[in-house]
Short mmCIF file of C-alpha atoms in Angstrom, two decimals:
data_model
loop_
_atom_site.label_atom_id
_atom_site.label_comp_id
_atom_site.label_asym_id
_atom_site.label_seq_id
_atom_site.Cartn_x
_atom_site.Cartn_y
_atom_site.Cartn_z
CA UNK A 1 -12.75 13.76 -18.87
CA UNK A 2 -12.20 13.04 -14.82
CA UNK A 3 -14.20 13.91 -12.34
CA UNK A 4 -10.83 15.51 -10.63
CA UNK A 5 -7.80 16.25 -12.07
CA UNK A 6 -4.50 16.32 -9.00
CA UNK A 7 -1.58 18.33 -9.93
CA UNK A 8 1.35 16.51 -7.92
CA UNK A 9 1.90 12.96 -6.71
CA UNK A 10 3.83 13.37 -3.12
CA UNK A 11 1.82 12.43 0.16
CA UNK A 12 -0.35 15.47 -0.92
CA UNK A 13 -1.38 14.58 -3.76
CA UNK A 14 -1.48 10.80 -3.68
CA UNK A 15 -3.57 10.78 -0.50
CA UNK A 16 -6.18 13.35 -0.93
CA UNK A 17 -6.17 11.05 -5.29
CA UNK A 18 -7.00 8.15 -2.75
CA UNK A 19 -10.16 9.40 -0.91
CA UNK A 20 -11.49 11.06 -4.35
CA UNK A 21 -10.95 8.03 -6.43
CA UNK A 22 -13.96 6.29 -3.85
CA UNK A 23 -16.54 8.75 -5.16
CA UNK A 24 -14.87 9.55 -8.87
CA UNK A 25 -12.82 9.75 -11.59
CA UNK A 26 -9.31 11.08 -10.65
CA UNK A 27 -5.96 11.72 -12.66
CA UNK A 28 -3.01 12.48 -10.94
CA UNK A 29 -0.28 14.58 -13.10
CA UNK A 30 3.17 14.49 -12.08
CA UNK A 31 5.75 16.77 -13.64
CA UNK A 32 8.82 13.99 -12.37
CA UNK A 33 9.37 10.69 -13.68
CA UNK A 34 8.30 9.53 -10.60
CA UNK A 35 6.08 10.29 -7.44
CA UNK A 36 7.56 11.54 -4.54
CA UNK A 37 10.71 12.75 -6.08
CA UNK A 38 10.93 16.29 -4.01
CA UNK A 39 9.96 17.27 -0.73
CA UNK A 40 8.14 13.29 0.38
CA UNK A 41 11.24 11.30 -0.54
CA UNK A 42 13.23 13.51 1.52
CA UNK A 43 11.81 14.12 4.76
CA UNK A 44 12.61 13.15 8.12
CA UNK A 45 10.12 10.21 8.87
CA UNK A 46 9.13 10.80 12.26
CA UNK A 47 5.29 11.34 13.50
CA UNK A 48 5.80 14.22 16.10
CA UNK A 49 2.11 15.29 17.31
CA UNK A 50 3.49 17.71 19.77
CA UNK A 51 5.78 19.95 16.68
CA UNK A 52 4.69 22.84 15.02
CA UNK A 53 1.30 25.44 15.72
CA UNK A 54 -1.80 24.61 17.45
CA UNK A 55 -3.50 23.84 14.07
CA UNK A 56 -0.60 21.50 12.72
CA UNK A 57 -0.46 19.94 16.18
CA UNK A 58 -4.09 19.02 15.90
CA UNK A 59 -4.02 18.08 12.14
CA UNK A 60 -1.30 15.90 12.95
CA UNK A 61 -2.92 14.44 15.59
CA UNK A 62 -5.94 13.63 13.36
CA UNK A 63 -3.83 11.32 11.19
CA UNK A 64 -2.84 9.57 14.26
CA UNK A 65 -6.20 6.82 14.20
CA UNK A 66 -5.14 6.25 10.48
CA UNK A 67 -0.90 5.31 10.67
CA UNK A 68 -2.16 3.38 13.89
CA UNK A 69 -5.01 1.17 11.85
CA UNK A 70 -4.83 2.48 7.88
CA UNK A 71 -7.37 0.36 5.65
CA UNK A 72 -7.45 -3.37 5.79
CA UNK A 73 -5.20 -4.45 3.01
CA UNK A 74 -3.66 -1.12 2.47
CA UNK A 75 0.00 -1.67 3.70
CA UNK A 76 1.95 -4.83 4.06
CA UNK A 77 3.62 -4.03 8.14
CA UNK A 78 2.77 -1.16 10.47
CA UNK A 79 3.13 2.31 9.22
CA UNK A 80 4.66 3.58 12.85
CA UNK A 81 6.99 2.14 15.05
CA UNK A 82 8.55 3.35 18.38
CA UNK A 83 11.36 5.96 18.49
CA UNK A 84 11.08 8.25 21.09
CA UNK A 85 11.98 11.99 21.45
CA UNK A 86 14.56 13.22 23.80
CA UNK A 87 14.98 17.29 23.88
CA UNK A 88 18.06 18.34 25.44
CA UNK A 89 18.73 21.76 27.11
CA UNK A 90 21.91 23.36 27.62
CA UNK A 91 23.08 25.45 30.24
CA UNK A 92 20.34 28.54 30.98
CA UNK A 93 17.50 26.64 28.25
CA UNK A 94 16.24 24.72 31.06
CA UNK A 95 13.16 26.98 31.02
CA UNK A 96 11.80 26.25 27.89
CA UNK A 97 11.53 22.60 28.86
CA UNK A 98 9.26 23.58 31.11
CA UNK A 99 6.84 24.87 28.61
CA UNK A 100 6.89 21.41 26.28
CA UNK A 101 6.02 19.74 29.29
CA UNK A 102 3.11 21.79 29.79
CA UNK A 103 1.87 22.33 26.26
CA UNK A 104 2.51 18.82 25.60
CA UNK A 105 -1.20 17.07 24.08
CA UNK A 106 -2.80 15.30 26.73
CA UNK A 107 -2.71 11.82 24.16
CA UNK A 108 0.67 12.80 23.59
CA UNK A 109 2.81 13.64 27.11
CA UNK A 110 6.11 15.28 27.22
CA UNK A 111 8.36 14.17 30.51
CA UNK A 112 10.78 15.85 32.29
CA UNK A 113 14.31 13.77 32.33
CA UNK A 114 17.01 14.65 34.43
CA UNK A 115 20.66 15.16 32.64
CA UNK A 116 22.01 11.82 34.33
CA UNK A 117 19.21 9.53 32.54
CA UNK A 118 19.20 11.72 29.45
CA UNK A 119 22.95 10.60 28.78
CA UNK A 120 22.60 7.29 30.19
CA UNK A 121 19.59 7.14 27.43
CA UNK A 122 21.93 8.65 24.69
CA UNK A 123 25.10 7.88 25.25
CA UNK A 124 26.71 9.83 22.17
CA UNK A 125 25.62 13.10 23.70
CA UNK A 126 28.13 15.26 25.43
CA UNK A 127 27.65 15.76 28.86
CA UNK A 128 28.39 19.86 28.96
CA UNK A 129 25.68 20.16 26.75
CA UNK A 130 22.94 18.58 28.55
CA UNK A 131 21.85 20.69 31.48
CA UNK A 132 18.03 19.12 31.33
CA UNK A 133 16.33 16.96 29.49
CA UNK A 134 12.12 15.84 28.57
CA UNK A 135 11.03 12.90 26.69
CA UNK A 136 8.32 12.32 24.50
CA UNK A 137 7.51 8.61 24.23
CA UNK A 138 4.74 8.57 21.88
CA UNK A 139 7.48 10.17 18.78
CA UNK A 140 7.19 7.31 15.82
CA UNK A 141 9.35 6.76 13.28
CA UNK A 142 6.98 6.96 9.87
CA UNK A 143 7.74 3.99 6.94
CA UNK A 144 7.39 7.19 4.56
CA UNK A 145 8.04 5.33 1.48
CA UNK A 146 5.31 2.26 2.55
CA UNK A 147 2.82 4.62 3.19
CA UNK A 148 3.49 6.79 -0.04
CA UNK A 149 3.32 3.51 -2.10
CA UNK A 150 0.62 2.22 -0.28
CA UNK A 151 -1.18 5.14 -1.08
CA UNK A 152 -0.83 5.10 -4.88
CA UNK A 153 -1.24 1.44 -5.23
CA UNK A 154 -4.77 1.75 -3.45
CA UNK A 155 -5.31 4.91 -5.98
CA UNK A 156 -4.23 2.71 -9.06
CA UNK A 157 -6.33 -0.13 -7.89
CA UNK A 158 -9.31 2.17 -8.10
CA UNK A 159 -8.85 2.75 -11.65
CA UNK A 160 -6.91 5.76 -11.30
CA UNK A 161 -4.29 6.59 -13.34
CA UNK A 162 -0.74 8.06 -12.46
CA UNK A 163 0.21 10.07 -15.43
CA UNK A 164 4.10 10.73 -14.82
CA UNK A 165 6.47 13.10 -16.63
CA UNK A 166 4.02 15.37 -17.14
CA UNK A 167 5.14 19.19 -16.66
CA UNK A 168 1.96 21.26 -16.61
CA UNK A 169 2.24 23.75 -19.75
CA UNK A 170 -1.29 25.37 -19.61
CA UNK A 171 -3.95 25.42 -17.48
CA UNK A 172 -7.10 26.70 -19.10
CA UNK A 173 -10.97 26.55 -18.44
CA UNK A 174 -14.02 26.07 -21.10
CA UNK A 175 -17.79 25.36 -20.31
CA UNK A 176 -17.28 24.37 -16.78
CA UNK A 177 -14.22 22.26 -17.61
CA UNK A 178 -10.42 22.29 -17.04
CA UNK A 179 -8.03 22.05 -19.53
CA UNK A 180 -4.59 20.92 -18.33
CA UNK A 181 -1.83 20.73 -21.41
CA UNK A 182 0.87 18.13 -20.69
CA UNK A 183 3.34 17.60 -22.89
CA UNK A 184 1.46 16.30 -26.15
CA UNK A 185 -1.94 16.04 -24.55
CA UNK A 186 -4.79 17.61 -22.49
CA UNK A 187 -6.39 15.89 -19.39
CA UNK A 188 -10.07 17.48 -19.14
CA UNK A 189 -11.19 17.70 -15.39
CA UNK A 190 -14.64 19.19 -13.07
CA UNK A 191 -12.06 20.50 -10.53
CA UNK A 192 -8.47 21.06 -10.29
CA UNK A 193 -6.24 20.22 -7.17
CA UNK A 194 -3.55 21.75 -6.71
CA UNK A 195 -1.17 19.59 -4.66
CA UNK A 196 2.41 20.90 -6.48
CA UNK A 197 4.06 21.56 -3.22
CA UNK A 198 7.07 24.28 -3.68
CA UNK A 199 5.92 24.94 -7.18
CA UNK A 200 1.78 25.53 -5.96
CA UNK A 201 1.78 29.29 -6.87
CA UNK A 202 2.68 28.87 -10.26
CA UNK A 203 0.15 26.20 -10.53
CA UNK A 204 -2.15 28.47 -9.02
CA UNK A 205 -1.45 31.86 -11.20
CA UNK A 206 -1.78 29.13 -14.79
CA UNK A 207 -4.75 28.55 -13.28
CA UNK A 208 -6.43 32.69 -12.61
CA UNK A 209 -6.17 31.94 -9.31
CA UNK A 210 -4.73 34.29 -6.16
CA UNK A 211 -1.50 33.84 -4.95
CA UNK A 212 -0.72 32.41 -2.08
CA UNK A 213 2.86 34.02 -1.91
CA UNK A 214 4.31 30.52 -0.84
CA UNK A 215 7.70 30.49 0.60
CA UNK A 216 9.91 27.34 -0.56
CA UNK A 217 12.46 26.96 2.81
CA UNK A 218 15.48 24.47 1.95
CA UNK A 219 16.16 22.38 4.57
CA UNK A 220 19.34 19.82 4.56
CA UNK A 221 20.65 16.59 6.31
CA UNK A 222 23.65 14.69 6.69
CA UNK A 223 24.24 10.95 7.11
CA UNK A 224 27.22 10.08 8.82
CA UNK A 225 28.58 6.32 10.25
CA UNK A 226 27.92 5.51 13.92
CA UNK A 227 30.52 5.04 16.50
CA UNK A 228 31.35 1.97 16.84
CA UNK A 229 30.05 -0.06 20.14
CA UNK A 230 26.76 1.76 20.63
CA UNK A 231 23.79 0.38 19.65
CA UNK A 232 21.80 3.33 17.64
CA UNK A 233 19.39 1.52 16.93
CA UNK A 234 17.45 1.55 19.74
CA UNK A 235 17.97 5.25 20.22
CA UNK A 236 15.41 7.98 20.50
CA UNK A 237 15.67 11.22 17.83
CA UNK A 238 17.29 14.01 19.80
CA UNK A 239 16.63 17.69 19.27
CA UNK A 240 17.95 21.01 21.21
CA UNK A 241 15.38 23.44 23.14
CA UNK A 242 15.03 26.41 21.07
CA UNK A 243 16.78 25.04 17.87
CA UNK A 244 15.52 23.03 14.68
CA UNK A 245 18.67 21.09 14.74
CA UNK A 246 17.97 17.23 15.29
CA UNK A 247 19.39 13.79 14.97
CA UNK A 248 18.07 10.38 14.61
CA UNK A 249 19.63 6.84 13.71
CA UNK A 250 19.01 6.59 9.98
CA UNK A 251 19.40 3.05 8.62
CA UNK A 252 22.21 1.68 10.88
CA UNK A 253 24.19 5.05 10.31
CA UNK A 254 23.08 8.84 12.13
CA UNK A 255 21.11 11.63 10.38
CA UNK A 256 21.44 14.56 11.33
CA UNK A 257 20.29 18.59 10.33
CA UNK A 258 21.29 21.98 11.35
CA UNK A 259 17.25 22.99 11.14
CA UNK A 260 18.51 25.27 8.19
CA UNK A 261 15.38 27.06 6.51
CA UNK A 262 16.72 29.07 3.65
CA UNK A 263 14.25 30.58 1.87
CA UNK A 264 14.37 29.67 -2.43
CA UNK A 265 13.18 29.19 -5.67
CA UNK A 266 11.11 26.14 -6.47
CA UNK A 267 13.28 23.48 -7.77
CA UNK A 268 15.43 20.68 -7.24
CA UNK A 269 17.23 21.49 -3.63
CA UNK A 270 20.62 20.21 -3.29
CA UNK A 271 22.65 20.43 -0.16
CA UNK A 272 25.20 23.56 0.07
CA UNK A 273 28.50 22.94 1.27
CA UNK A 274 28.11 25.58 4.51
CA UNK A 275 24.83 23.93 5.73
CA UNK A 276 27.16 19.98 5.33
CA UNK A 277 29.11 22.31 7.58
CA UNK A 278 26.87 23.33 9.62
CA UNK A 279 25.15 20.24 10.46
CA UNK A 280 28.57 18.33 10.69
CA UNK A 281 30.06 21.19 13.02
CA UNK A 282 26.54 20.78 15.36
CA UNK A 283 27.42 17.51 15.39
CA UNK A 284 30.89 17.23 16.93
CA UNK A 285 29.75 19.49 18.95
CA UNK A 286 27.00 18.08 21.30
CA UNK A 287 28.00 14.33 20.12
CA UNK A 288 31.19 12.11 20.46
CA UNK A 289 31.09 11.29 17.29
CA UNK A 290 33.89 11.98 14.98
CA UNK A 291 32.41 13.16 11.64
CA UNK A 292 35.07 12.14 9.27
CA UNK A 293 33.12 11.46 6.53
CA UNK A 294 29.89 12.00 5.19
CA UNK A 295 28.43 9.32 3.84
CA UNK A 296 25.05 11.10 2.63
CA UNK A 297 23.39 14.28 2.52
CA UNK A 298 20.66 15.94 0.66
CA UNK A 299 18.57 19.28 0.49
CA UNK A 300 14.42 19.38 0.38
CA UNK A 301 11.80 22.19 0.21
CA UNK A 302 9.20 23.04 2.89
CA UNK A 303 6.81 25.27 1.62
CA UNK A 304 5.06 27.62 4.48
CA UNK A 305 2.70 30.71 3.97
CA UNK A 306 3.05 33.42 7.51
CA UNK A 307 1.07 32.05 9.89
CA UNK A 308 2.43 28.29 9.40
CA UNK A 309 -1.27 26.67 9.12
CA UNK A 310 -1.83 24.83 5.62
CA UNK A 311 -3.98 25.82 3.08
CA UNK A 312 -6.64 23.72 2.00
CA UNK A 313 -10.23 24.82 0.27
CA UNK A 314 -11.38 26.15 -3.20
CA UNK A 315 -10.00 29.46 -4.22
CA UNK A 316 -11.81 32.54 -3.70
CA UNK A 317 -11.94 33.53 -7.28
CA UNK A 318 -12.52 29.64 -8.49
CA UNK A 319 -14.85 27.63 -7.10
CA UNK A 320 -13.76 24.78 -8.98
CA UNK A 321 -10.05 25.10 -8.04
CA UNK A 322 -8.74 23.71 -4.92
CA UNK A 323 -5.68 24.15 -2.81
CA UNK A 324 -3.58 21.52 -0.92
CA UNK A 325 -0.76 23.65 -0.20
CA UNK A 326 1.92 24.65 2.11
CA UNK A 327 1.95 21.77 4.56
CA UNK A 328 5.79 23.05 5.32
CA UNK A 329 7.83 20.26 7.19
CA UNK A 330 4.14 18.45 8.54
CA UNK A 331 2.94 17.28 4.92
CA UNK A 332 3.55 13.58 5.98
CA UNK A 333 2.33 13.43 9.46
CA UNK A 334 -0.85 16.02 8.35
CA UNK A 335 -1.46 13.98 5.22
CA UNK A 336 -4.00 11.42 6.13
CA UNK A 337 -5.95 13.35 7.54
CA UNK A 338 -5.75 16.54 5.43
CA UNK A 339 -6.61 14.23 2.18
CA UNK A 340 -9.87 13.23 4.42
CA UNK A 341 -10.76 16.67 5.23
CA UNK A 342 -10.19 17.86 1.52
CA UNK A 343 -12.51 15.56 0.07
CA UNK A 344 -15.32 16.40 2.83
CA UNK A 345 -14.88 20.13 1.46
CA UNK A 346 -14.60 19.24 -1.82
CA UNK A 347 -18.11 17.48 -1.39
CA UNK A 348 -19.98 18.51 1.42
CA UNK A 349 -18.34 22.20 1.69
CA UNK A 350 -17.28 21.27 5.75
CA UNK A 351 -14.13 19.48 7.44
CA UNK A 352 -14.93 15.94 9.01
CA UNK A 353 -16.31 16.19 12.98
CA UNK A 354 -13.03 14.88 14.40
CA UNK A 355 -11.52 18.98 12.69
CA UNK A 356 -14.18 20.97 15.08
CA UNK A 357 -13.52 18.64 17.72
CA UNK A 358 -10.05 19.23 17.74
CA UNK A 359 -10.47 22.64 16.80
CA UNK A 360 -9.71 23.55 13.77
CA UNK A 361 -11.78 25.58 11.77
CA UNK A 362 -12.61 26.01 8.24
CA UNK A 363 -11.29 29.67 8.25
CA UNK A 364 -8.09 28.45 9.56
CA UNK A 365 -6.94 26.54 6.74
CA UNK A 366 -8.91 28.29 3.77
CA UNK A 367 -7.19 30.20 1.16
CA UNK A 368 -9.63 33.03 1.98
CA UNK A 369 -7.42 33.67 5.31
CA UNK A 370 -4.14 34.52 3.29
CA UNK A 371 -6.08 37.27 1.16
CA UNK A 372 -7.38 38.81 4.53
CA UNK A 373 -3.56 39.01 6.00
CA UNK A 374 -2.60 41.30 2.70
CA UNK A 375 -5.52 43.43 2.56
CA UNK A 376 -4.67 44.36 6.32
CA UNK A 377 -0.99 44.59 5.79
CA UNK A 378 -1.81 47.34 2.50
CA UNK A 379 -4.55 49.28 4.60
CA UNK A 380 -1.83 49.51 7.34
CA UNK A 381 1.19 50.40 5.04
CA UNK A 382 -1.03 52.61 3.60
CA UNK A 383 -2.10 54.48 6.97
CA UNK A 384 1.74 54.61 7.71
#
């Protein structure tokens, strides 16, 4: 019998296992054979505090004390280190430059850069397709897999355990208390989290809870070999105004994604052979680099709801189930400080002071917010 039973073990759910393991008894059930497996071992690394909503922007931003000075003891070398961020416009996308400049976070500027230092900066890029350029200094490549690790080990050395190849079977409730069948055993819990990532809805509906009506987006990414005489290593990430596409030096070699967001099924992603295409054909065509090969590529899930905010709070119907759920492509740079604010709610029924004072409210990250949005959207279709 815990004190809280977590359903997943990626950033979500090892984080949020970390803060909860300081006041109680925590199990962490993961259906893989080992943490991380989907969506956290397969992510892009970088701390952007300037991508996504207002809300994720200020989440994200609310991690930022913690990569910069985590825990004494709790990772072996710094959790962030310099990259950069250099968004190129083409020809008649100057505009929307203008309005990362000016929406930029005051902790986090964005810079206008003129085409001639842009290329001078990036020397792969093609010159036709840089009409304008910004840069965003304060971009940090994340050591996802130290931090990840870090996090379990500082769970594990709090007694809690990491219960692996565990598929949840059934999800019942008794007397105040969860049941939660795993292969040839139950683990008993007070509350449930539900930190399952893409597959968080069927967690949720084994559970009697709502439904979120999650949307699983597949995402891919190429690794390809460098050309030879530039030093990559030293290079900011680049992106396009207006696209999701991106690169970034990757391990001596150049990553690279289209920004594909196919909607899916929960489940293993794999790369398909027209987004390899895709991203390869993006490629050649604002770089000088010859893809000949790829040497890598894989596929990962970002799961959103509509209004691209995560969900985090008990469920309206159980007030002894709680979701961590839909942290899309954010879930590693909103993770520290989502797992803080979850275990404030869990406990106190409020997010920490630094939420309100970067405003984000309770109602803009509770579950209660998604049932709202489809009660309006029936009365409307209905009125129609």
């Amino acid at each position: 019998m815990y004190d809280y039973a977590v359903i997943g073990a990626g950033i979500a759910g090892a984080s949020v296992a970390f803060e909860l393991a300081q006041v109680g008894t925590v199990a962490v059930i993961e259906a893989e054979s080992q943490a991380g497996y989907h969506s956290t071992g397969r992510s892009a690394a970088l701390y952007t505090p300037n991508y996504g909503n207002d809300v994720v922007r200020a989440i994200s931003a609310g991690s930022g004390p913690f990569f910069v000075d985590p825990p004494t003891g709790f990772a072996n070398h710094p959790l962030l280190t310099p990259r950069g961020l250099l968004t190129i416009a083409g020809p008649g996308q100057e505009a929307r430059l203008d309005t990362m400049v000016a929406t930029a976070a005051d902790e986090a500027p964005v810079h206008h850069m003129s085409a001639t230092k842009a290329l001078a900066l990036v020397p792969l890029l093609r010159p036709e397709v840089v009409a304008a350029a910004a840069y965003e200094p304060g971009v940090m490549d994340i050591d996802v897999d130290a931090l990840h690790q870090a996090y379990l080990r500082a769970f594990k050395a709090l007694n809690g355990p990491l219960i692996c190849n565990a598929r949840v079977r059934r999800i019942s409730r008794h007397g105040g208390k969860w049941g939660i069948e795993v292969a040839d055993s139950t683990i008993q819990a007070a509350i449930v989290i539900n930190a399952a990532g893409a597959w968080a809805d069927e967690i949720g509906a084994m559970a009697g809870a709502r439904t979120l009506g999650l949307v699983p987006k597949r995402r891919s990414a190429i690794v390809v070999d460098a050309p030879i005489g530039i030093n990559i290593q030293s290079l900011p990430a680049v992106d396009m105004a207006g696209s999701e596409a991106y690169l970034k030096p990757e391990a001596g070699r150049i990553m690279a994604s289209f920004g594909d967001e196919t909607p899916t099924e929960p489940q293993d992603a794999q790369p398909e052979e027209l987004d390899i295409a895709l991203a390869a054909d993006w490629l050649q065509r604002h770089t000088i680099i010859d893809v000949r090969r790829i040497a890598h590529s894989w596929a990962g899930l970002r799961t959103f709801v509509p209004d691209g905010a995560p969900v985090v709070g008990f469920d309206g119907a159980l007030d002894d189930f709680f979701w961590l759920a839909a942290q899309g492509g954010y879930g590693i740079m909103m993770g520290p400080a989502l797992a803080k604010a979850s275990k404030s709610l869990i406990q106190h029924n409020r997010l920490p002071d630094d939420f309100d004072q970067r405003g984000v409210s309770q109602s803009a990250i509770s579950p209660a917010r998604l049932s709202e949005v489809r009660s309006r959207s029936v009365i409307e279709s209905s009125n129609d």
